[in-house]
PDB file of C-alpha atoms (C1' of nucleotides) in Angstrom:
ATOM      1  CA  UNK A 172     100.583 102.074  89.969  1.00  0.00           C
ATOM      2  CA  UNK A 173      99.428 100.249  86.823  1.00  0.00           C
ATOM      3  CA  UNK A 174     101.390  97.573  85.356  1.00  0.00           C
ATOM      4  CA  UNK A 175     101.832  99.960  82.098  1.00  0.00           C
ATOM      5  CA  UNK A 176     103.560 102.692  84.346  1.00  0.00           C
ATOM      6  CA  UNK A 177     106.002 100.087  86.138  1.00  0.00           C
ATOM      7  CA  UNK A 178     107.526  98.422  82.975  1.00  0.00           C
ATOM      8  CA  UNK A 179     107.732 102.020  81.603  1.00  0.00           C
ATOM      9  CA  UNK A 180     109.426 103.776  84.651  1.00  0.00           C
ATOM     10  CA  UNK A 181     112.011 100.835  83.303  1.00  0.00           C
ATOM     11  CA  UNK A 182     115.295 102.642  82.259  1.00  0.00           C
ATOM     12  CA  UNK A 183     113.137 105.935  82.624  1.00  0.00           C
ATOM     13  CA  UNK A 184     113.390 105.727  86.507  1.00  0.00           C
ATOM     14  CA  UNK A 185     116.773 105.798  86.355  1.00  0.00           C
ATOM     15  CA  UNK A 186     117.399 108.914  84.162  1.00  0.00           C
ATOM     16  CA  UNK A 187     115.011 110.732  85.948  1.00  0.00           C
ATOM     17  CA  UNK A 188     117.254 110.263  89.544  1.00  0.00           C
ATOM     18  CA  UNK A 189     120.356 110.910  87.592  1.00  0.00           C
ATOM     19  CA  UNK A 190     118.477 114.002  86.191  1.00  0.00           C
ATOM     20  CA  UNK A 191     117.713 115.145  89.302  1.00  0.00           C
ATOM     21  CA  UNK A 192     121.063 114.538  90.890  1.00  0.00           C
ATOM     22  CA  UNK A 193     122.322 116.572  88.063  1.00  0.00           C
ATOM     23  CA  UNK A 194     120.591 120.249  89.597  1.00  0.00           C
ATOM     24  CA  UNK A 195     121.569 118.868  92.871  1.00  0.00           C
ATOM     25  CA  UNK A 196     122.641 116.120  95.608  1.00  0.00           C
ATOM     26  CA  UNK A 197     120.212 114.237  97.329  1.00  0.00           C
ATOM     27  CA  UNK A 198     119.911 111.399  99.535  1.00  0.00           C
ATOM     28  CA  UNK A 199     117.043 108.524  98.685  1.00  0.00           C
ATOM     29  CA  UNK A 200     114.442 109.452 101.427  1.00  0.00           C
ATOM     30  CA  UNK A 201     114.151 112.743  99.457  1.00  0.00           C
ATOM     31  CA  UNK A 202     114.319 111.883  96.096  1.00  0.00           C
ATOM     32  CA  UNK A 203     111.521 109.479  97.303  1.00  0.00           C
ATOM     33  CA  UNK A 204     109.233 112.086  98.208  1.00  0.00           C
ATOM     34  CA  UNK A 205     109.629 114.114  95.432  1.00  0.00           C
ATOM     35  CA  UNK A 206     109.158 111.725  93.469  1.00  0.00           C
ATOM     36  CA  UNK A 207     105.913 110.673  95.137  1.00  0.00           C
ATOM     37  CA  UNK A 208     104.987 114.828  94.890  1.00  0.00           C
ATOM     38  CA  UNK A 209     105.664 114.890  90.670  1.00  0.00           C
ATOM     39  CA  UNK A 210     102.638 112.390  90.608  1.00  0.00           C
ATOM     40  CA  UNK A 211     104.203 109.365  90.939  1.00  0.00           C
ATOM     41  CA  UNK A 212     102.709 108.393  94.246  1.00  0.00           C
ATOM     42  CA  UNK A 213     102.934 104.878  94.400  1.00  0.00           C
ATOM     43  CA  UNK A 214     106.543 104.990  93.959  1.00  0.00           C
ATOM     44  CA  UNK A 215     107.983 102.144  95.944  1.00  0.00           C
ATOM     45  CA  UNK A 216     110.544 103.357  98.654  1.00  0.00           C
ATOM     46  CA  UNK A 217     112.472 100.068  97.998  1.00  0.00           C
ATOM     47  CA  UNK A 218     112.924 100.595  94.460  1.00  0.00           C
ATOM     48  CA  UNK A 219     114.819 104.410  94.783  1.00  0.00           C
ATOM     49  CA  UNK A 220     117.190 102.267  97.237  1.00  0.00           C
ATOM     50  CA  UNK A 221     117.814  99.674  95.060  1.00  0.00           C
ATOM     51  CA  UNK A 222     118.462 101.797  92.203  1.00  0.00           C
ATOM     52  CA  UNK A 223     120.706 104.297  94.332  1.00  0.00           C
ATOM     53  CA  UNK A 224     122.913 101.158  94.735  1.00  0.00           C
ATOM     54  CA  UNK A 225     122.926 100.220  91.360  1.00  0.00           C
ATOM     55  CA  UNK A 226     124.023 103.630  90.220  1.00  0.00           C
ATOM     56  CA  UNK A 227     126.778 103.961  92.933  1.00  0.00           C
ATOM     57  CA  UNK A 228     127.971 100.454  92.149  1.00  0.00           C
ATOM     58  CA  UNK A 229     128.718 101.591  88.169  1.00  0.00           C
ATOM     59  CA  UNK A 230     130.313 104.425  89.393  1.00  0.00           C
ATOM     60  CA  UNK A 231     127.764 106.932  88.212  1.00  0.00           C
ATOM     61  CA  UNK A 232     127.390 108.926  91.473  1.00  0.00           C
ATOM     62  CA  UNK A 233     129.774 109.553  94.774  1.00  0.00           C
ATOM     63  CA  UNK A 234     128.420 108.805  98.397  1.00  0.00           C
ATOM     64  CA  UNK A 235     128.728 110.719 101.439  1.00  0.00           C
ATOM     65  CA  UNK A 236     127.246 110.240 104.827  1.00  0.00           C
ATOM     66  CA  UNK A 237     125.718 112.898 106.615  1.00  0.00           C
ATOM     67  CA  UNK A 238     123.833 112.851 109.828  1.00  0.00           C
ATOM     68  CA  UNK A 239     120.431 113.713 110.118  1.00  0.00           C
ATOM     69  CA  UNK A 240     118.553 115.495 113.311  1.00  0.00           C
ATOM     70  CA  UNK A 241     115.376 113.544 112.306  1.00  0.00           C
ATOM     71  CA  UNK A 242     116.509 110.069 111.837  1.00  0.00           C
ATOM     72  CA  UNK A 243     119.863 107.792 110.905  1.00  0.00           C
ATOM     73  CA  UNK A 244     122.547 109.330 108.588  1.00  0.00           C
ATOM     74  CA  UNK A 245     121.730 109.966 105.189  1.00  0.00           C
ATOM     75  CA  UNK A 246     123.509 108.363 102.403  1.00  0.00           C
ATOM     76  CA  UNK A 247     123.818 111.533  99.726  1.00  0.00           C
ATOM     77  CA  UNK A 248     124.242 110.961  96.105  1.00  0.00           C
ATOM     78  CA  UNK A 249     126.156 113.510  93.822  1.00  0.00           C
ATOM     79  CA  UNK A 250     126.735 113.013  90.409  1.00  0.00           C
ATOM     80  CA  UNK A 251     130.100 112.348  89.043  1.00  0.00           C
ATOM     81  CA  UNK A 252     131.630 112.626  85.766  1.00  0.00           C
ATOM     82  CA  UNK A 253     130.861 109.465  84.847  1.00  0.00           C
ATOM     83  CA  UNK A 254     127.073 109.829  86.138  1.00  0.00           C
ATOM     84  CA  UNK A 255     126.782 112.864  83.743  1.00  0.00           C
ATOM     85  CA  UNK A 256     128.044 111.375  80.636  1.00  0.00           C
ATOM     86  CA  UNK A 257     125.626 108.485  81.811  1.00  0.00           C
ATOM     87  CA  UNK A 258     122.370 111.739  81.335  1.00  0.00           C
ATOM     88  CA  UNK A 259     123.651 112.529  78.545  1.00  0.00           C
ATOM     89  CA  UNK A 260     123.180 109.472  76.714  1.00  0.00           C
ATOM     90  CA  UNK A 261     120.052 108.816  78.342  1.00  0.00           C
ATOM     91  CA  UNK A 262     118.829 112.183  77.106  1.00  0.00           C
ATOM     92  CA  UNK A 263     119.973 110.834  73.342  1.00  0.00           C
ATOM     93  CA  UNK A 264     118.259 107.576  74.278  1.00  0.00           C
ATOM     94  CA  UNK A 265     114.652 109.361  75.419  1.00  0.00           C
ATOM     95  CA  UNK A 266     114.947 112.287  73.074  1.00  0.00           C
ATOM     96  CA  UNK A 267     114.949 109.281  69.944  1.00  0.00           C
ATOM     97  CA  UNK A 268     112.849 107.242  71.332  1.00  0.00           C
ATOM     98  CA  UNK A 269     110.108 110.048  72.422  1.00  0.00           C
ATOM     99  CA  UNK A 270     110.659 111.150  68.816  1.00  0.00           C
ATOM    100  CA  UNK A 271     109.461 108.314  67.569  1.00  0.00           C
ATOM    101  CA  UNK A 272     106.381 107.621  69.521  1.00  0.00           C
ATOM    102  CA  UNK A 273     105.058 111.242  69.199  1.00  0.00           C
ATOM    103  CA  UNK A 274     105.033 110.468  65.579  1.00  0.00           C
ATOM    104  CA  UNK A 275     102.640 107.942  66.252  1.00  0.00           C
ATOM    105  CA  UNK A 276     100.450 109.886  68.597  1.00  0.00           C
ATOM    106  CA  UNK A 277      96.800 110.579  66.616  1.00  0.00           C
ATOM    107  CA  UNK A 278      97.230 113.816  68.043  1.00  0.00           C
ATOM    108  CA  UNK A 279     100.389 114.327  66.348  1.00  0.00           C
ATOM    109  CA  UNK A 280      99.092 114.978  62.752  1.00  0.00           C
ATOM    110  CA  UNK A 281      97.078 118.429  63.170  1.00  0.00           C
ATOM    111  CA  UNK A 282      94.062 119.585  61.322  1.00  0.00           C
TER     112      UNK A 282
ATOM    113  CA  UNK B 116     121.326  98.447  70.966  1.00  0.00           C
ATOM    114  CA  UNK B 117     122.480  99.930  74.322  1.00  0.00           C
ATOM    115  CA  UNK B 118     121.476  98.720  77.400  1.00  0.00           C
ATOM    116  CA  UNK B 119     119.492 101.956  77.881  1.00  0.00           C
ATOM    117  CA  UNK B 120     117.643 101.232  75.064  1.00  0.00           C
ATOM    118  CA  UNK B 121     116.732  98.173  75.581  1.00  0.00           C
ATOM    119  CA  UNK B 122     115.721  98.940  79.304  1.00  0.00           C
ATOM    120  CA  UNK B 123     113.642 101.976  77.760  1.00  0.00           C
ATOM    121  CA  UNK B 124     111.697  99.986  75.267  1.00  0.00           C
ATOM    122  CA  UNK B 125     110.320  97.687  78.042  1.00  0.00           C
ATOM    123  CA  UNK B 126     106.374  98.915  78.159  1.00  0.00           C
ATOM    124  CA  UNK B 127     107.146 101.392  75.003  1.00  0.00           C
ATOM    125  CA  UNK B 128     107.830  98.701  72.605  1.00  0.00           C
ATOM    126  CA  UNK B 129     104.258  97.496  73.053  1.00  0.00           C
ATOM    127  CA  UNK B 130     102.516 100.540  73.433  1.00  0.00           C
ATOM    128  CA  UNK B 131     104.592 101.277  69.970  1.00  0.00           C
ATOM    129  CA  UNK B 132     103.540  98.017  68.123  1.00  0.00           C
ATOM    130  CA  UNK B 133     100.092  98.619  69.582  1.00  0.00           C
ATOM    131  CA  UNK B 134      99.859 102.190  67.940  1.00  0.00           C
ATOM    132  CA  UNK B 135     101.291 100.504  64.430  1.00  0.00           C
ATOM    133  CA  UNK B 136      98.400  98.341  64.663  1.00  0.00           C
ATOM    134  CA  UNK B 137      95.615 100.967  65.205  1.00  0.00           C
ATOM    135  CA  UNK B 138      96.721 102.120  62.064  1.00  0.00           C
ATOM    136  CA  UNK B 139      96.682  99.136  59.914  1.00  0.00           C
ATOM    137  CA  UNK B 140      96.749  94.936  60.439  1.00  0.00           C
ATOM    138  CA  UNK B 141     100.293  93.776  59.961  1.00  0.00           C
ATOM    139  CA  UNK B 142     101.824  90.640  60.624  1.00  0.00           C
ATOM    140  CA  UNK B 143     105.487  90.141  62.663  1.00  0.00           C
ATOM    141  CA  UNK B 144     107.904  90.485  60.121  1.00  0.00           C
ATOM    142  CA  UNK B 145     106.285  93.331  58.422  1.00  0.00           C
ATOM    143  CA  UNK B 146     106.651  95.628  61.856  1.00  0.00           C
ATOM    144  CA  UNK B 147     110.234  94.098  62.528  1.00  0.00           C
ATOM    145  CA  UNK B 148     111.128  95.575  59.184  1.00  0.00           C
ATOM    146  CA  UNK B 149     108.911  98.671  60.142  1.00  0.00           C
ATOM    147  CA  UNK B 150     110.573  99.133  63.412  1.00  0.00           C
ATOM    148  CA  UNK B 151     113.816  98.792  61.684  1.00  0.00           C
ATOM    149  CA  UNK B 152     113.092 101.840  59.295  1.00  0.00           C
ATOM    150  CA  UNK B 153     111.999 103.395  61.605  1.00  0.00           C
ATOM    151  CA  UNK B 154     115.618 103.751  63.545  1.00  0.00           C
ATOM    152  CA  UNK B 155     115.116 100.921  65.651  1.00  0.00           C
ATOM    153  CA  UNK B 156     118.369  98.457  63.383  1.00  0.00           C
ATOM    154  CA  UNK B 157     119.098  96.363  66.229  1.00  0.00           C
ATOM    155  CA  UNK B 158     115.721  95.335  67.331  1.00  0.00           C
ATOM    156  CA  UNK B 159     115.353  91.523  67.410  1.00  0.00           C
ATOM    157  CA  UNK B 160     113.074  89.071  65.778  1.00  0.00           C
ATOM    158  CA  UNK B 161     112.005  87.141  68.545  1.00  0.00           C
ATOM    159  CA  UNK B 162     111.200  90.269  70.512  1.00  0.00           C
ATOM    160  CA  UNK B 163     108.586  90.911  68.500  1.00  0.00           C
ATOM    161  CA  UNK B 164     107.005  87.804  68.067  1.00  0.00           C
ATOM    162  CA  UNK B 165     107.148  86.990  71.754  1.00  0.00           C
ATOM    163  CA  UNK B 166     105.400  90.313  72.190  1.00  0.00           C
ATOM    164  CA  UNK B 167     102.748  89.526  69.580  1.00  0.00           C
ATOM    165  CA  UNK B 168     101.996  86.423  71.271  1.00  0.00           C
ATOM    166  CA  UNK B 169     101.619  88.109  74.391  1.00  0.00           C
ATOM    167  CA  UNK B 170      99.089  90.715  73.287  1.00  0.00           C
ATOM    168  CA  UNK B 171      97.387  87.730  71.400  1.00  0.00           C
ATOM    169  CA  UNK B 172      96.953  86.253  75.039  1.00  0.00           C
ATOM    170  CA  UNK B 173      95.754  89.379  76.662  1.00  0.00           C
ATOM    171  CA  UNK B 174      92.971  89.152  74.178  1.00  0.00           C
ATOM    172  CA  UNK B 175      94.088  92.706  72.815  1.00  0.00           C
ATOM    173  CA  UNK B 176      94.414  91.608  68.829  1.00  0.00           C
ATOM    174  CA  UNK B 177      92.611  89.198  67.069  1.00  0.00           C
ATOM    175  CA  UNK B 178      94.952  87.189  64.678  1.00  0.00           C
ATOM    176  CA  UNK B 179      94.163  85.805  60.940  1.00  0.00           C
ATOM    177  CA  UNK B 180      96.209  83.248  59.203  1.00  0.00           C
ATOM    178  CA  UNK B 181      97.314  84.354  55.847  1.00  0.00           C
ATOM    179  CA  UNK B 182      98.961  82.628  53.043  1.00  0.00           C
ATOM    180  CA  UNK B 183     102.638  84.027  51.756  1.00  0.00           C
ATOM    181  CA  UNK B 184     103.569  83.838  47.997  1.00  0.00           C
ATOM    182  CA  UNK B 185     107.031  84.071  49.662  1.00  0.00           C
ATOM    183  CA  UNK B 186     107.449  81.961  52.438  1.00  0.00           C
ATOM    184  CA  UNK B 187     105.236  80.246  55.148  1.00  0.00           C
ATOM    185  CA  UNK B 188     101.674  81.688  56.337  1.00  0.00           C
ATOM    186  CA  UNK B 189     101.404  84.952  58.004  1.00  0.00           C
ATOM    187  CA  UNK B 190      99.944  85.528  61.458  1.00  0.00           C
ATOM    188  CA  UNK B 191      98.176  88.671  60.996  1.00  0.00           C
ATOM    189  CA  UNK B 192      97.299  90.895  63.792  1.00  0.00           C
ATOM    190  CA  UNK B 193      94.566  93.375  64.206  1.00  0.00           C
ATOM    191  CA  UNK B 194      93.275  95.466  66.969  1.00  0.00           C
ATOM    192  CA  UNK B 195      90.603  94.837  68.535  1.00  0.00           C
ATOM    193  CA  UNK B 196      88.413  97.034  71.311  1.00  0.00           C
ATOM    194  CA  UNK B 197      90.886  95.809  74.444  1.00  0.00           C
ATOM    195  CA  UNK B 198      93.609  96.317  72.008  1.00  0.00           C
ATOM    196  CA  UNK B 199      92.283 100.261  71.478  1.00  0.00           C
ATOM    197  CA  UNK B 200      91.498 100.534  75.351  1.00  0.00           C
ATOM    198  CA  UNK B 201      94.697  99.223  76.061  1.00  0.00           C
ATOM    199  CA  UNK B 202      96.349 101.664  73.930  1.00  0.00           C
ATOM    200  CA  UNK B 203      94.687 104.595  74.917  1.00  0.00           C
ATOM    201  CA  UNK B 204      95.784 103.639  78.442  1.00  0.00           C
ATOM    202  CA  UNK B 205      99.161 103.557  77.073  1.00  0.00           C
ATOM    203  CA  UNK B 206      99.102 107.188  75.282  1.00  0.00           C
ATOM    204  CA  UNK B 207      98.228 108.128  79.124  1.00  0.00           C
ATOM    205  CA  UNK B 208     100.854 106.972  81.228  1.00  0.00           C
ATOM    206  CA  UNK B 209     103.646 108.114  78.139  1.00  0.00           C
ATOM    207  CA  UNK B 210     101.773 111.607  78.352  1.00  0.00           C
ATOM    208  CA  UNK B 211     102.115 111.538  82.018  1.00  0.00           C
ATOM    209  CA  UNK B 212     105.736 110.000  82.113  1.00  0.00           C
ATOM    210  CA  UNK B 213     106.737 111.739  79.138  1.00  0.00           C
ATOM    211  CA  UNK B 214     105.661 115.265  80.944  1.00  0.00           C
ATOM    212  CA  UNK B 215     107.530 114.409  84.229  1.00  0.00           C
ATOM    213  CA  UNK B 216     110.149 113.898  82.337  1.00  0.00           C
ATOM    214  CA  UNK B 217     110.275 116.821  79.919  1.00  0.00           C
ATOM    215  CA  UNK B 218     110.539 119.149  83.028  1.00  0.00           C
ATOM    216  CA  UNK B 219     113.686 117.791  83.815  1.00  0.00           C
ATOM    217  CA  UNK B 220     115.314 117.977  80.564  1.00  0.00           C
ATOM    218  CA  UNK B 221     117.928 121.297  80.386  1.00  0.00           C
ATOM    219  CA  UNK B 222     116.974 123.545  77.995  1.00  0.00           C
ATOM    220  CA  UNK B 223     119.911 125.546  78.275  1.00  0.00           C
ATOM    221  CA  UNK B 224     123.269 125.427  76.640  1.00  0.00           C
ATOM    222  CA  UNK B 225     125.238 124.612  79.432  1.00  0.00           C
ATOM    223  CA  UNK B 226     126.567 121.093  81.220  1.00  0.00           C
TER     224      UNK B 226
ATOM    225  C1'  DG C 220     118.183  68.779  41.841  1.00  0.00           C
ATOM    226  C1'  DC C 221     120.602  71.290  45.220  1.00  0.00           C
ATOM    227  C1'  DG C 222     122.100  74.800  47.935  1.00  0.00           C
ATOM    228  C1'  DC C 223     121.222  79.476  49.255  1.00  0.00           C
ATOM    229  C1'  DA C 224     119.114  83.711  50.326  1.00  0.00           C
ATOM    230  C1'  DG C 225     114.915  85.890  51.677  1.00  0.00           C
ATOM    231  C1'  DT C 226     110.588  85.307  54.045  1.00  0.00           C
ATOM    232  C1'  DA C 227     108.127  84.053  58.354  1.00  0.00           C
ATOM    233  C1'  DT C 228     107.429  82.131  62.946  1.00  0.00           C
ATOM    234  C1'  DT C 229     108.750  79.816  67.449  1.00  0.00           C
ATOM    235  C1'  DC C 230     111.148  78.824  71.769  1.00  0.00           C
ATOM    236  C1'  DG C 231     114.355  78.013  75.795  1.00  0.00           C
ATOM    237  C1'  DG C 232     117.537  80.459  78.536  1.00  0.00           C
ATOM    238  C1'  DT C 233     119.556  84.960  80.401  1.00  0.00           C
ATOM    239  C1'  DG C 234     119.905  89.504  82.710  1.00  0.00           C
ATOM    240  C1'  DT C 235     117.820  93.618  84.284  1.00  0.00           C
ATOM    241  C1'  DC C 236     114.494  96.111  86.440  1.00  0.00           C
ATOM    242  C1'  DA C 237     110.398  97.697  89.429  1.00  0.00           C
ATOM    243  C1'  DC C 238     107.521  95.847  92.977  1.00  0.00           C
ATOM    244  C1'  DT C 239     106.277  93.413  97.373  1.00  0.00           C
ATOM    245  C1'  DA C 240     107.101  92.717 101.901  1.00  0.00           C
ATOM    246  C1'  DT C 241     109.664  92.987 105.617  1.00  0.00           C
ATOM    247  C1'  DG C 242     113.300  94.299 108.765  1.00  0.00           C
ATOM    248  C1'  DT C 243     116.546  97.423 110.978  1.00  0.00           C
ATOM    249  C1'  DA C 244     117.829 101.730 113.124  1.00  0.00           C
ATOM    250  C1'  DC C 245     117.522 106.616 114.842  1.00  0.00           C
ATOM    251  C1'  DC C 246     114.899 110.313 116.889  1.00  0.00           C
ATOM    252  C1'  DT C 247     111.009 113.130 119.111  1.00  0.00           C
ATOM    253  C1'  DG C 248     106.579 113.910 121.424  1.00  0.00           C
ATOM    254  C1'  DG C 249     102.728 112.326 124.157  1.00  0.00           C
TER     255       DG C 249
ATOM    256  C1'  DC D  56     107.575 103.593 126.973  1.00  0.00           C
ATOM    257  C1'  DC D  57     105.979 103.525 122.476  1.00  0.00           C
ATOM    258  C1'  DA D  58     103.875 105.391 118.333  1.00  0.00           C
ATOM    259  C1'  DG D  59     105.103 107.599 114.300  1.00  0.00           C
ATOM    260  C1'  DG D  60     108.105 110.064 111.186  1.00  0.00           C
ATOM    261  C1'  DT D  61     112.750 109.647 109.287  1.00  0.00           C
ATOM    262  C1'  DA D  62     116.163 106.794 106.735  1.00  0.00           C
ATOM    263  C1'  DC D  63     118.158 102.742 104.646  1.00  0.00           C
ATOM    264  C1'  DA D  64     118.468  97.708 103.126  1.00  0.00           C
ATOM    265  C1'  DT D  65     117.264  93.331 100.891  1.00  0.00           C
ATOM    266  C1'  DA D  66     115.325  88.607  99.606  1.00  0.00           C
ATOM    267  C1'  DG D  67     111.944  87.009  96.516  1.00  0.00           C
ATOM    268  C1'  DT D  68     108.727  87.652  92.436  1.00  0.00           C
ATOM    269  C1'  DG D  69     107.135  88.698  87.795  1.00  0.00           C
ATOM    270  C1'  DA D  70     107.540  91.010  83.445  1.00  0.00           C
ATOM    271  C1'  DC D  71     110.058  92.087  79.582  1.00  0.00           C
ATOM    272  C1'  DA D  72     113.761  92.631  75.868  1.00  0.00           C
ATOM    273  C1'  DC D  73     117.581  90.001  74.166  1.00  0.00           C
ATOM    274  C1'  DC D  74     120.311  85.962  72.398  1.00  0.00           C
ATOM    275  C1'  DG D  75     120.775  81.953  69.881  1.00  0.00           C
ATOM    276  C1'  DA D  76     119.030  78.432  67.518  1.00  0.00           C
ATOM    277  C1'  DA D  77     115.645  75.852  65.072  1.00  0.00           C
ATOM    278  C1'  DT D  78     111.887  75.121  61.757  1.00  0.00           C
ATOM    279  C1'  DA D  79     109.495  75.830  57.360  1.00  0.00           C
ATOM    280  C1'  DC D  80     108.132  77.708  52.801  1.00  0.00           C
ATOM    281  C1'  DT D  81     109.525  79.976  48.388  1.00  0.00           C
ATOM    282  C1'  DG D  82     112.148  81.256  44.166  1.00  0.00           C
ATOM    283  C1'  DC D  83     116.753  81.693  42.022  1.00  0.00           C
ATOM    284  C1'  DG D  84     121.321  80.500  40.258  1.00  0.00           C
ATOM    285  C1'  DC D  85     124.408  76.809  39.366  1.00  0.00           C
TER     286       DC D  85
END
DNA sequence: GCGCAGTATTCGGTGTCACTATGTACCTGG
DNA sequence: CCAGGTACATAGTGACACCGAATACTGCGC
């Protein structure tokens, strides 16, 4: 992963698990792997865990623990009410800030 | 500026400051003010001149000391080829990130 | 002439985050 | 038994934006 990609998956990395949370629970093993299958292969397994806790020690997602056939029980995350309002201002937060970047983008002015 | 924010600008906020520059030369205070136009109100001084000197280091700008009529000497900043290779690095990992992310976004109406 | 606001840069300390590296634990197949 | 896939955890590191404060140069009003 380049050093570009890691300080910008920075507060991005974050929205994007609570995004996917949002169309449905998950537990970090699999949101690992999908990440890792979106592109973002060097995706370090550590850093979904850590973040997991982060989010479930603000409050922004509920826990249960379900036991797996393949391996030790799964921790699965389901966003609460308090994890959606939590999208929501991240989507304000991205859709501003992506604003203003594509308005810098050469592309951006066309012919 | 909400945390989000500030977590989000980490590897934008250069990639931003390195687009300004491709456009023109501009010292620190003239793209605080920019930024600040630009949406960005609570951005802070030192943020930007820490970046500055960081880029500076990396060898991505080349830097000319200018006299002020209205205070001390500007430290003015222009890209130079690392600076435009380092930039169109950055317009790739946003396109990437910013694709990823786009997918995930509801277009719907409903929560 | 003196303080004050605007201009312009610098710097030490703080908190957060992704990454590295490693360890633990559970299960199945050879 | 043990190798490999599944599943989670965590101590340490480095990078970055922020905060607060300091420094310095100028022109203006009093």
């Amino acid at each position: 992963m380049g050093k570009q990609m890691t300080e910008m998956l920075k507060g991005t990395l974050e929205g994007l698990v609570l995004a996917v949370l949002s169309v449905q629970s998950a537990y970090g093993y699999e949101i690992t792997a999908w990440l890792r299958e979106q592109g973002f292969a060097d995706i370090a397994e550590g850093t979904v865990y850590a973040l997991l806790v982060r989010i479930e020690q603000r409050g922004l997602v509920d826990v249960q623990r379900v036991p797996s056939e393949k391996g030790p029980p799964r921790k699965v995350y389901s966003l609460n009410a308090s994890g959606r309002a939590s999208l929501d201002e991240f989507w304000v937060t991205w859709d501003f800030l992506s604003d203003r970047i594509s308005h810098l983008k050469p592309q951006g002015h066309h012919r």
